[in-house]
mmCIF file of C-alpha atoms in Angstrom:
data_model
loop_
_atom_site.group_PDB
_atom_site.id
_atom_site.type_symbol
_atom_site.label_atom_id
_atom_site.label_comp_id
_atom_site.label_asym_id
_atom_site.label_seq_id
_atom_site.Cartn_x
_atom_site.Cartn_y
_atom_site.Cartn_z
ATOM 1 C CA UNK O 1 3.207 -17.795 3.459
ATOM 2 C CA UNK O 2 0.756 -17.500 0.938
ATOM 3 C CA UNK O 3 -0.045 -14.131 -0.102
ATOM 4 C CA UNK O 4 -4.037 -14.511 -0.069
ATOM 5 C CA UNK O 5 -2.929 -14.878 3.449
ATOM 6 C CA UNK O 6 -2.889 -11.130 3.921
ATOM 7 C CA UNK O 7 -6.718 -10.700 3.240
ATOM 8 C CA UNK O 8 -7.195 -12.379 6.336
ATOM 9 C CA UNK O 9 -5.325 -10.166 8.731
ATOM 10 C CA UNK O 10 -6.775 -8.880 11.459
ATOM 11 C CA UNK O 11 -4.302 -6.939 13.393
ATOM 12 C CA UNK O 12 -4.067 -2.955 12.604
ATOM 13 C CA UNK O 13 -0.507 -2.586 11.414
ATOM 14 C CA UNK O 14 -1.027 -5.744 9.090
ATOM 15 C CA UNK O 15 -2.668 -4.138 6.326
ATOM 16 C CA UNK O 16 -0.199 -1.182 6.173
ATOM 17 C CA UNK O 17 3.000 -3.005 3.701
ATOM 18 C CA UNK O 18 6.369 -1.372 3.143
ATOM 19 C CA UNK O 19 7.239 -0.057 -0.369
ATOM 20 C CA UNK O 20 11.393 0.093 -1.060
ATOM 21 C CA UNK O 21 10.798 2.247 -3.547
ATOM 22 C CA UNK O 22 12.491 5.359 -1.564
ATOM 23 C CA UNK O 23 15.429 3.200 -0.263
ATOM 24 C CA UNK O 24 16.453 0.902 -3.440
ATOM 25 C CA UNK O 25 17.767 3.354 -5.033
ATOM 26 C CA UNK O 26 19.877 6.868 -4.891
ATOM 27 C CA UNK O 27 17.224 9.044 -6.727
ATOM 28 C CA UNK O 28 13.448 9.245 -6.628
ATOM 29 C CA UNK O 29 10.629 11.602 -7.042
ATOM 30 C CA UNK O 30 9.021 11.662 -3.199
ATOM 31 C CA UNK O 31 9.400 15.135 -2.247
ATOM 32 C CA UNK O 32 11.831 15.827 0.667
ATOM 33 C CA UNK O 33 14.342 12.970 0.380
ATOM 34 C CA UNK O 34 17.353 15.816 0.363
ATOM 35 C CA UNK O 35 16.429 15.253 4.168
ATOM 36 C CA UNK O 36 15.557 11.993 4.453
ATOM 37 C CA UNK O 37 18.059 9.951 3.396
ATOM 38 C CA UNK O 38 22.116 9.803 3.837
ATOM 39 C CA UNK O 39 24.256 12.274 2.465
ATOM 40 C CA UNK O 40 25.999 9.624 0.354
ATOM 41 C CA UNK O 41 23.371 7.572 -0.794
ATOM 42 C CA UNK O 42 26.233 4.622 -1.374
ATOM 43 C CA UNK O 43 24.791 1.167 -2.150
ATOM 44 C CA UNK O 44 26.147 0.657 1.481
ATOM 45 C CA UNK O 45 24.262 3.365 3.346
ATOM 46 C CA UNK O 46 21.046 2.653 1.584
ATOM 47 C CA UNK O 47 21.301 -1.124 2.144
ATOM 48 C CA UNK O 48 21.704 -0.479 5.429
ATOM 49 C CA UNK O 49 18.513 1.979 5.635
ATOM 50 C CA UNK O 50 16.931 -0.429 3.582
ATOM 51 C CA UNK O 51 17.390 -3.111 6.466
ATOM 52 C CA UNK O 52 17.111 -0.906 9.414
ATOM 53 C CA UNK O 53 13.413 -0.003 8.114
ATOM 54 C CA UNK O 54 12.835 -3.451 7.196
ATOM 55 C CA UNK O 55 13.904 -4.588 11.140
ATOM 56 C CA UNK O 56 11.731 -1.670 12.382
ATOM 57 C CA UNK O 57 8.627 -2.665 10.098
ATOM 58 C CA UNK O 58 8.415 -6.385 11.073
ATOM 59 C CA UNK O 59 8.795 -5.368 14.732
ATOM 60 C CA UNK O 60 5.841 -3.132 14.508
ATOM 61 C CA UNK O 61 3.874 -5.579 12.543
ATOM 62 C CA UNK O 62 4.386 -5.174 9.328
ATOM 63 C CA UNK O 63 4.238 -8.087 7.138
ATOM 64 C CA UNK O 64 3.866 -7.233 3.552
ATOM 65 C CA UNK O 65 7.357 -6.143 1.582
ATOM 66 C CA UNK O 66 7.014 -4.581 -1.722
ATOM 67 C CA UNK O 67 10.046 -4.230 -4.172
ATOM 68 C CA UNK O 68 10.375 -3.784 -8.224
ATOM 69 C CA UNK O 69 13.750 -5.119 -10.674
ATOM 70 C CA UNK O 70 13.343 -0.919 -11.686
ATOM 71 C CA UNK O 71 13.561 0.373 -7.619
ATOM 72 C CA UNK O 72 17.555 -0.027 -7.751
ATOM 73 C CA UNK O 73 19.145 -2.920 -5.532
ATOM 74 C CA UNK O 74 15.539 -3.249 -3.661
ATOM 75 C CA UNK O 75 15.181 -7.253 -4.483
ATOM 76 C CA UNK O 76 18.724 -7.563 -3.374
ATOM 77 C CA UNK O 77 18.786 -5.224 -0.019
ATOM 78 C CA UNK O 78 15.216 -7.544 0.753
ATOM 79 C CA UNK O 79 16.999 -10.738 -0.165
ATOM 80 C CA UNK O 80 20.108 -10.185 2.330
ATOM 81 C CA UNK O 81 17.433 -9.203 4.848
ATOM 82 C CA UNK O 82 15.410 -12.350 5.025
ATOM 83 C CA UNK O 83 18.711 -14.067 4.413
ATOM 84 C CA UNK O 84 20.003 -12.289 7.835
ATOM 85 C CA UNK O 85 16.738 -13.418 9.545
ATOM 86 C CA UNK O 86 16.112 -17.077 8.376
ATOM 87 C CA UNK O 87 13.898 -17.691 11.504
ATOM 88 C CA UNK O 88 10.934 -15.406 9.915
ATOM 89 C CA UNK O 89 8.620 -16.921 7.770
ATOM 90 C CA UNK O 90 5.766 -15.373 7.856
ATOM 91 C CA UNK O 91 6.666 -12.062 5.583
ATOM 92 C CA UNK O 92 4.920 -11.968 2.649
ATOM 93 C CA UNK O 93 7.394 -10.385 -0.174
ATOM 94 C CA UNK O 94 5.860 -9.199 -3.618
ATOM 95 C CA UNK O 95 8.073 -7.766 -6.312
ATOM 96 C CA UNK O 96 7.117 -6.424 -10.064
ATOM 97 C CA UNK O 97 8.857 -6.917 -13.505
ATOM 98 C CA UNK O 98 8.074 -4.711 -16.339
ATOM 99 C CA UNK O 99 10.953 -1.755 -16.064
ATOM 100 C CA UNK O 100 14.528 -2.015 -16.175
ATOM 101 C CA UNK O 101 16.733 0.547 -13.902
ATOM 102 C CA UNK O 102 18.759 2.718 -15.865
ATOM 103 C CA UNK O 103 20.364 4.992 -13.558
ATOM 104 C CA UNK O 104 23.363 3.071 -13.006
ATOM 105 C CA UNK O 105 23.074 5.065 -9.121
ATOM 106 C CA UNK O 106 23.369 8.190 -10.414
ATOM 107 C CA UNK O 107 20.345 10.742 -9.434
ATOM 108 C CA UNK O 108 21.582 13.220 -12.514
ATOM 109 C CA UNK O 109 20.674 10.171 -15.413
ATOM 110 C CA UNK O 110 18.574 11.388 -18.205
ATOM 111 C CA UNK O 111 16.438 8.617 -17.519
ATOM 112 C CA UNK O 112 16.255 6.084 -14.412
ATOM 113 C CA UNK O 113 13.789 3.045 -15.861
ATOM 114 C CA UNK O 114 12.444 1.967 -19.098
ATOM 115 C CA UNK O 115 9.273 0.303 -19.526
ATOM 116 C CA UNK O 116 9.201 -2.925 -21.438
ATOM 117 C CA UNK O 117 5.968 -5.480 -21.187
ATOM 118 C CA UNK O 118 7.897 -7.889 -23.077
ATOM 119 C CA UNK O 119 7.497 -11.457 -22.992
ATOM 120 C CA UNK O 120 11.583 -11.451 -23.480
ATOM 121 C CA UNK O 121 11.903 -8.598 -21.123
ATOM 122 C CA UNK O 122 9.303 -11.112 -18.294
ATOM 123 C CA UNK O 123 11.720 -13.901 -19.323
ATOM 124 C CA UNK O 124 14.587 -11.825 -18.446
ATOM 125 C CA UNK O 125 13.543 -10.060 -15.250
ATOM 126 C CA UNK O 126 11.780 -13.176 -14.159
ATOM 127 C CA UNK O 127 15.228 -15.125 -13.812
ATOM 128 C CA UNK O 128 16.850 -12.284 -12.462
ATOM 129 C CA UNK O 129 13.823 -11.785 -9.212
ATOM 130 C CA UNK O 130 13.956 -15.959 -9.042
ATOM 131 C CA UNK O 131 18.142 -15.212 -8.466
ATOM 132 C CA UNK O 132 17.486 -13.504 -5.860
ATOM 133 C CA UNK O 133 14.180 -13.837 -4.087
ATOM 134 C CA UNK O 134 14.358 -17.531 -4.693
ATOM 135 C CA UNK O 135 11.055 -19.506 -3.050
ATOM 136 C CA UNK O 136 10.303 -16.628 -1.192
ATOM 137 C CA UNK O 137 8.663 -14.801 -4.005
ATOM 138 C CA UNK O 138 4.786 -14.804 -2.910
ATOM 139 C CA UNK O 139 3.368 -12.025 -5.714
ATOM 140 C CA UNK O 140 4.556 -11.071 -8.739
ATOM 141 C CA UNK O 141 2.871 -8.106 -10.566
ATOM 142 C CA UNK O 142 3.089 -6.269 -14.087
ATOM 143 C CA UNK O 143 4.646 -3.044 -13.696
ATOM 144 C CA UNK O 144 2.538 -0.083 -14.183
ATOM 145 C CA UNK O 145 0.062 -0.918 -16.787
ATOM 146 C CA UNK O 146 -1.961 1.363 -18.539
ATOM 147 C CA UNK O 147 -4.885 0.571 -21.132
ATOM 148 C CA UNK O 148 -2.553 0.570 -23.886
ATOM 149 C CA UNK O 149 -0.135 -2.141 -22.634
ATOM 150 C CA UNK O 150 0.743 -5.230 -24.702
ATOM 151 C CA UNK O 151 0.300 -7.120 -21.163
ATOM 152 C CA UNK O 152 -3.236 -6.842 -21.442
ATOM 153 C CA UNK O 153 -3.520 -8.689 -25.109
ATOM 154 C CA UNK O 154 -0.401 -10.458 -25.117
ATOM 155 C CA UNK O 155 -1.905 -14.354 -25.174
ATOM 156 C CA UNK O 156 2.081 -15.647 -24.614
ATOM 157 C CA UNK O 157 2.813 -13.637 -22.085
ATOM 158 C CA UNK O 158 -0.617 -14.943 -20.469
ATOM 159 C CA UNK O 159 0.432 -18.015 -20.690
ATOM 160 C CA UNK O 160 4.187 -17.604 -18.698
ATOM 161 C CA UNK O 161 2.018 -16.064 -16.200
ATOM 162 C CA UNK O 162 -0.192 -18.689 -15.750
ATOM 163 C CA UNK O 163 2.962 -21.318 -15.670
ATOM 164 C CA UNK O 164 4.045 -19.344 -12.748
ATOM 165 C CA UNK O 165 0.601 -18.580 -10.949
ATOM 166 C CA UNK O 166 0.757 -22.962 -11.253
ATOM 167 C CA UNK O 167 3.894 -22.737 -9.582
ATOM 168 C CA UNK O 168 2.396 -20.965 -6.498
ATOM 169 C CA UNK O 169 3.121 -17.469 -7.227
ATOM 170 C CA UNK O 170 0.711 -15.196 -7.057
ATOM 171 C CA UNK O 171 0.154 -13.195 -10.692
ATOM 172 C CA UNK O 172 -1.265 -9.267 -10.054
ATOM 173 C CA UNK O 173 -0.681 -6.019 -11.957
ATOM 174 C CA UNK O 174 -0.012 -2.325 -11.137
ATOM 175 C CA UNK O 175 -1.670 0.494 -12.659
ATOM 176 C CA UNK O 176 -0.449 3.796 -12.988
ATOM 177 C CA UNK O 177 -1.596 7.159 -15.222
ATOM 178 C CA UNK O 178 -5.079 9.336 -15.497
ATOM 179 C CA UNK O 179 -6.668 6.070 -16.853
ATOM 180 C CA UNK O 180 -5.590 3.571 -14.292
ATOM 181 C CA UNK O 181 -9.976 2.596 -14.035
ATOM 182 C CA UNK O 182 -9.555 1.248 -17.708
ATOM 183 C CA UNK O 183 -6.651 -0.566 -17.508
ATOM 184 C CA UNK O 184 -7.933 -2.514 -13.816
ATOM 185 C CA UNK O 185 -11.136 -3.040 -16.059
ATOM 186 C CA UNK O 186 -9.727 -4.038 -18.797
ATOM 187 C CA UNK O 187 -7.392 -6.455 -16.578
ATOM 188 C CA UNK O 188 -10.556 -8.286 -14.716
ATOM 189 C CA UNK O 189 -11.299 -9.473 -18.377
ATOM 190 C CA UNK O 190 -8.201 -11.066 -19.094
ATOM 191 C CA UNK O 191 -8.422 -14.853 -18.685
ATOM 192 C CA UNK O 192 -6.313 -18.493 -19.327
ATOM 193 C CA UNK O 193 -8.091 -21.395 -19.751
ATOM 194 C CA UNK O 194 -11.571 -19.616 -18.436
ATOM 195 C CA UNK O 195 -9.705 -18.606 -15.180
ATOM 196 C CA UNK O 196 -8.963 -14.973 -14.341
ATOM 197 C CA UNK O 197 -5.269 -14.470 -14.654
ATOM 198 C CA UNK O 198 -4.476 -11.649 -12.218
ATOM 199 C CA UNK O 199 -5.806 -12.032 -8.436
ATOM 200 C CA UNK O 200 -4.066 -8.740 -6.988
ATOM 201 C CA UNK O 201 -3.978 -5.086 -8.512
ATOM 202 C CA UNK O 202 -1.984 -2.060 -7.004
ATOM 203 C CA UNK O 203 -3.414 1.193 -7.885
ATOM 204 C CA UNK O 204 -2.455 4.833 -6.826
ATOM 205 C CA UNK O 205 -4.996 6.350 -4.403
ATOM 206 C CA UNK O 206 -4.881 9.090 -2.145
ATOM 207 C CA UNK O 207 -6.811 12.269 -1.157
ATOM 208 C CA UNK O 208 -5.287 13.763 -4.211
ATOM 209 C CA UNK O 209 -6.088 11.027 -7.010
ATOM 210 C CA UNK O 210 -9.686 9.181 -5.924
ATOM 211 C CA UNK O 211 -10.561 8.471 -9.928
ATOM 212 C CA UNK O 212 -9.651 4.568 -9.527
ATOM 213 C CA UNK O 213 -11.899 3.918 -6.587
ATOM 214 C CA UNK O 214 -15.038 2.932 -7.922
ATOM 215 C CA UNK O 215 -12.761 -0.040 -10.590
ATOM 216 C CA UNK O 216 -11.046 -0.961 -7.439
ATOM 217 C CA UNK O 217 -14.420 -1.599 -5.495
ATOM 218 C CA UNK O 218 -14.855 -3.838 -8.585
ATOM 219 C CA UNK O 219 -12.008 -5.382 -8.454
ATOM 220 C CA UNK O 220 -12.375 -6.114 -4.804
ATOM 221 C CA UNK O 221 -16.024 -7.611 -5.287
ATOM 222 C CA UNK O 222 -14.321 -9.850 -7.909
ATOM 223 C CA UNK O 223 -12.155 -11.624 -5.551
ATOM 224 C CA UNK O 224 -8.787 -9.526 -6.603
ATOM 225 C CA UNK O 225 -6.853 -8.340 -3.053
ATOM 226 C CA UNK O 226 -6.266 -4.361 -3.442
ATOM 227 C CA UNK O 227 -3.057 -3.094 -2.797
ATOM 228 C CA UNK O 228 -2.658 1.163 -2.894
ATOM 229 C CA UNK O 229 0.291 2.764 -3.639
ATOM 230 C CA UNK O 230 1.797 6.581 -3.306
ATOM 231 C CA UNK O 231 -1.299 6.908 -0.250
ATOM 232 C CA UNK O 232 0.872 10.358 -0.060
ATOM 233 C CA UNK O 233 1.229 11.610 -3.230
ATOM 234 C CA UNK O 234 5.018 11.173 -3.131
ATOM 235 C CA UNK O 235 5.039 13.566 -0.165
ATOM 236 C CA UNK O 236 2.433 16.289 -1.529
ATOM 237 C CA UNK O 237 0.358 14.937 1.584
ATOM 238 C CA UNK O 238 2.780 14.972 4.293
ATOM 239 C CA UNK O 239 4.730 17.819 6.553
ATOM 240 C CA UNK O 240 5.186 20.994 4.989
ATOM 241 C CA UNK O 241 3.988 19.921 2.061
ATOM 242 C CA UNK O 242 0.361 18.714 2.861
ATOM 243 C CA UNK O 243 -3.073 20.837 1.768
ATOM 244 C CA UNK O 244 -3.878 23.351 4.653
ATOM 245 C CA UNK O 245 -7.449 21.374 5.007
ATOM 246 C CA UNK O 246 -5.484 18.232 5.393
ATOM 247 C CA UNK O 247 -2.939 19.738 8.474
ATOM 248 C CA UNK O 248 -5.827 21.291 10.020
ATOM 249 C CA UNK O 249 -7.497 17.501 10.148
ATOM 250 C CA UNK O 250 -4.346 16.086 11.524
ATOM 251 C CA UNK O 251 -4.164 18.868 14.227
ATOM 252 C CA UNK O 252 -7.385 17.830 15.732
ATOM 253 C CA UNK O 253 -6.527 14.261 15.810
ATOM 254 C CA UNK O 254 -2.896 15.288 17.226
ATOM 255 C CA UNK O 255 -0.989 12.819 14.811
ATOM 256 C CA UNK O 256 0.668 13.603 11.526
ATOM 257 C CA UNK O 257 -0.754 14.415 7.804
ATOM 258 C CA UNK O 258 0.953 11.296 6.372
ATOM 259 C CA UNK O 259 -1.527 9.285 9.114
ATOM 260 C CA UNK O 260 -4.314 11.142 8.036
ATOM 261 C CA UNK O 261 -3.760 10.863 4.543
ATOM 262 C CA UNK O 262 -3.282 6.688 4.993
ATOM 263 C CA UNK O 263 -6.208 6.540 7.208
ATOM 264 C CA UNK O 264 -8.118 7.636 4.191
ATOM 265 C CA UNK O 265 -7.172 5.128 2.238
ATOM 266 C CA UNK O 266 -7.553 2.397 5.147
ATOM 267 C CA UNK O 267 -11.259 3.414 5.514
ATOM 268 C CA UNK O 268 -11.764 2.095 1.906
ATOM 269 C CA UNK O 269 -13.646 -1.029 2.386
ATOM 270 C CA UNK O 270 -11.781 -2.411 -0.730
ATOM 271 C CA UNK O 271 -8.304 -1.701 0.704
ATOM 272 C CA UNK O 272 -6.526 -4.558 1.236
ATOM 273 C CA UNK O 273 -2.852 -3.234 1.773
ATOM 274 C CA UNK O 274 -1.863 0.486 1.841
ATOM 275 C CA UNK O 275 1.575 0.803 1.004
ATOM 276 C CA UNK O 276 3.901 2.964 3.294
ATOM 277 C CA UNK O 277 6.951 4.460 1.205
ATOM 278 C CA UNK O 278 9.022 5.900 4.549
ATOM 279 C CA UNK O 279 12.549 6.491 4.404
ATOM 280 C CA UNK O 280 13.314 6.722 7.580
ATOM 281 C CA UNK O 281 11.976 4.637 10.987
ATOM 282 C CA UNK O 282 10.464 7.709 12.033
ATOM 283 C CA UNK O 283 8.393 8.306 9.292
ATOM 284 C CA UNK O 284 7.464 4.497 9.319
ATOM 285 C CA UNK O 285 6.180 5.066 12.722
ATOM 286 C CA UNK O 286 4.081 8.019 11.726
ATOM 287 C CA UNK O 287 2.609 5.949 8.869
ATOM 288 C CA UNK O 288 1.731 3.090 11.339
ATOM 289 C CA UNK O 289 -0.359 5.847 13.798
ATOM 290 C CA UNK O 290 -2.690 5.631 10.705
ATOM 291 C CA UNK O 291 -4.167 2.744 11.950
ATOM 292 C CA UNK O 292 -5.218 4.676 15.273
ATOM 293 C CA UNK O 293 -6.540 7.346 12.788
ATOM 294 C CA UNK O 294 -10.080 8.408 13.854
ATOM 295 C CA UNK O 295 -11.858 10.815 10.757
ATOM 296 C CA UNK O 296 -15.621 12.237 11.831
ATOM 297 C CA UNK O 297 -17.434 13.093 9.357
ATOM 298 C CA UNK O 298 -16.496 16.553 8.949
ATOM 299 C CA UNK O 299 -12.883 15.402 8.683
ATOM 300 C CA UNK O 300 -13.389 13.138 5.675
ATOM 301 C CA UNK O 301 -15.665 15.813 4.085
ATOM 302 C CA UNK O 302 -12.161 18.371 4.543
ATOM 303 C CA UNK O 303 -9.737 15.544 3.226
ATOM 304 C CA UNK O 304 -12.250 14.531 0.550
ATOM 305 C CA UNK O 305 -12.378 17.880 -1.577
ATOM 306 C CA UNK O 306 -9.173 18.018 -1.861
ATOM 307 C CA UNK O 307 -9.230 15.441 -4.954
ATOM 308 C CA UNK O 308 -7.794 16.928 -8.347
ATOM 309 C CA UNK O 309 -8.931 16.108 -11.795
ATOM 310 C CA UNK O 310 -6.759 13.009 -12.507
ATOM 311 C CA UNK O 311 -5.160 14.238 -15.580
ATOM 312 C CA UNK O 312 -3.872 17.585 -13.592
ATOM 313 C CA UNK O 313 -2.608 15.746 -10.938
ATOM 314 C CA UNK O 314 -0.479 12.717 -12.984
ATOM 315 C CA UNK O 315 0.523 16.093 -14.623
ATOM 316 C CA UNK O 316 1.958 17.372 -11.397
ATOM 317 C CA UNK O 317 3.392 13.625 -10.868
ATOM 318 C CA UNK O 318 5.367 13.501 -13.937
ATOM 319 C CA UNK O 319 6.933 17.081 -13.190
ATOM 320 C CA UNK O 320 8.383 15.793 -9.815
ATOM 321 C CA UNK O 321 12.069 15.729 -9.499
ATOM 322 C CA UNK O 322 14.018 12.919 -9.262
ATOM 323 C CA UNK O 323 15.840 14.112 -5.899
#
């Protein structure tokens, strides 16, 4: 299934995709996963999470699956799923390449991914996504760029990109950091052969962090699907943990913050998937009721002020425990 497939989408739950970000791997920084997840975390239990959600997600009409070589076993828990269900083909699976996992499953390690941008580091995490995802492979994106990245300037690695966007895979970035607007701008410029190289970007966006908006509009008017990531601030906008303003929005509608704070992002006109990071089926349902989300005018004004000056909130990011 081609992934400019997902642009045209018309039911609800179709442009809400499922991040394995939470379930690839033992540790991670979304608040509240001492509850979420097994007691164990063994590569067993979480593969088996990591297909349970996966089962529950396509049932409810989810079909966009988003993994990374740095979220742990993610490619490989996706890969036995769609080997387990070889009569769906209509999934759309994007992965991203730019940081190794380091933790060897341990959620004490000093440090759990490195960034590399790399054309041998591409070479090397290329072959390892193609040993596993195979043909299904429909996006690959750029790990977390930021202005300063060598994958904005580097002409070779251009040109491996371009060899596989001729191959049928789809070529996209993500963006990450208090200057994610620059680097998406400075990524609409980047060309091969008079062509624009990337045709998808996933950006962080939430009620919290609104500073890439007005480069994503511009990306979207370009022709480049949108994909948002962290639509709940790693868990700052959900249960317990979510802004006063923000519960009292999702009292009135009688659903949860974490729909409220997705329904933001759905209203977007530019959004073309919002990623849902659940660790559980039941917060994957919750996520979905965003869809049935209805904001008035005074709600989005409430949700709206809650943004925070971008550098004070990647701040707050960064200090997040792995858990």
């Amino acid at each position: 299934m081609p992934f400019a497939r997902l642009a045209e989408a018309t039911t609800p739950t179709a442009h809400i995709g499922l991040g394995l970000a939470a379930v690839g791997r033992p540790g991670y920084i979304t608040l509240g996963r001492e509850a979420d997840l097994p007691p164990s975390r063994s590569v067993e239990a979480l593969r088996e999470r990591a297909l349970e959600l996966l089962d529950a997600a396509y049932a409810l009409g989810v079909r966009y699956v988003d993994a990374a070589r740095s979220y742990g076993r993610s490619e490989e828990f996706l890969a036995d799923w769609l080997a387990s269900r070889p009569d769906i083909d209509d999934v759309v699976v994007g992965s991203k390449w730019g940081y190794t996992y380091t933790a060897d499953w341990r959620t004490d390690a000093a440090a759990h991914e490195v960034k590399d941008h790399s054309v041998t580091a591409y070479d090397r995490q290329r072959a390892e996504t193609a040993a596993l995802l195979g043909e299904r492979l429909d996006l690959y994106q750029i790990h977390s760029v930021t202005p300063g990245s060598p994958a904005l300037t580097d002409k070779e690695l251009h040109a491996r990109l371009a060899d596989l966007a001729a191959e049928g895979v789809t070529v996209g970035l993500s963006v990450s950091g208090p200057e994610q607007a620059a680097a998406i701008r400075a990524a609409l410029d980047v060309t091969v052969g008079g062509e624009r190289l990337f045709r998808t970007v996933q950006a962080t966006y939430n009620a919290l962090e609104t500073s890439a908006g007005p480069a994503l509009a511009e990306a979207h008017d370009a022709g480049l699907t949108v994909l948002v990531k962290e639509g709940m601030a790693n868990g700052r906008l959900a249960g317990e943990h979510a802004p006063a303003a923000l519960r009292a929005v999702a009292e009135r509608t009688g659903l949860g913050c974490d729909a409220v704070a997705l329904a933001l992002v759905l209203r977007r006109p530019w959004a073309g998937v919002v990623l849902s990071g659940a660790a559980t089926s039941v917060q994957l349902v919750s996520n979905l009721h965003a869809a049935a989300v209805d904001l008035d005018e005074a709600d989005l004004e409430r949700v709206e002020a809650l943004a925070e000056e971008p550098a004070a909130y990647w701040a707050t990011r960064a200090a997040l425990p792995w858990h």
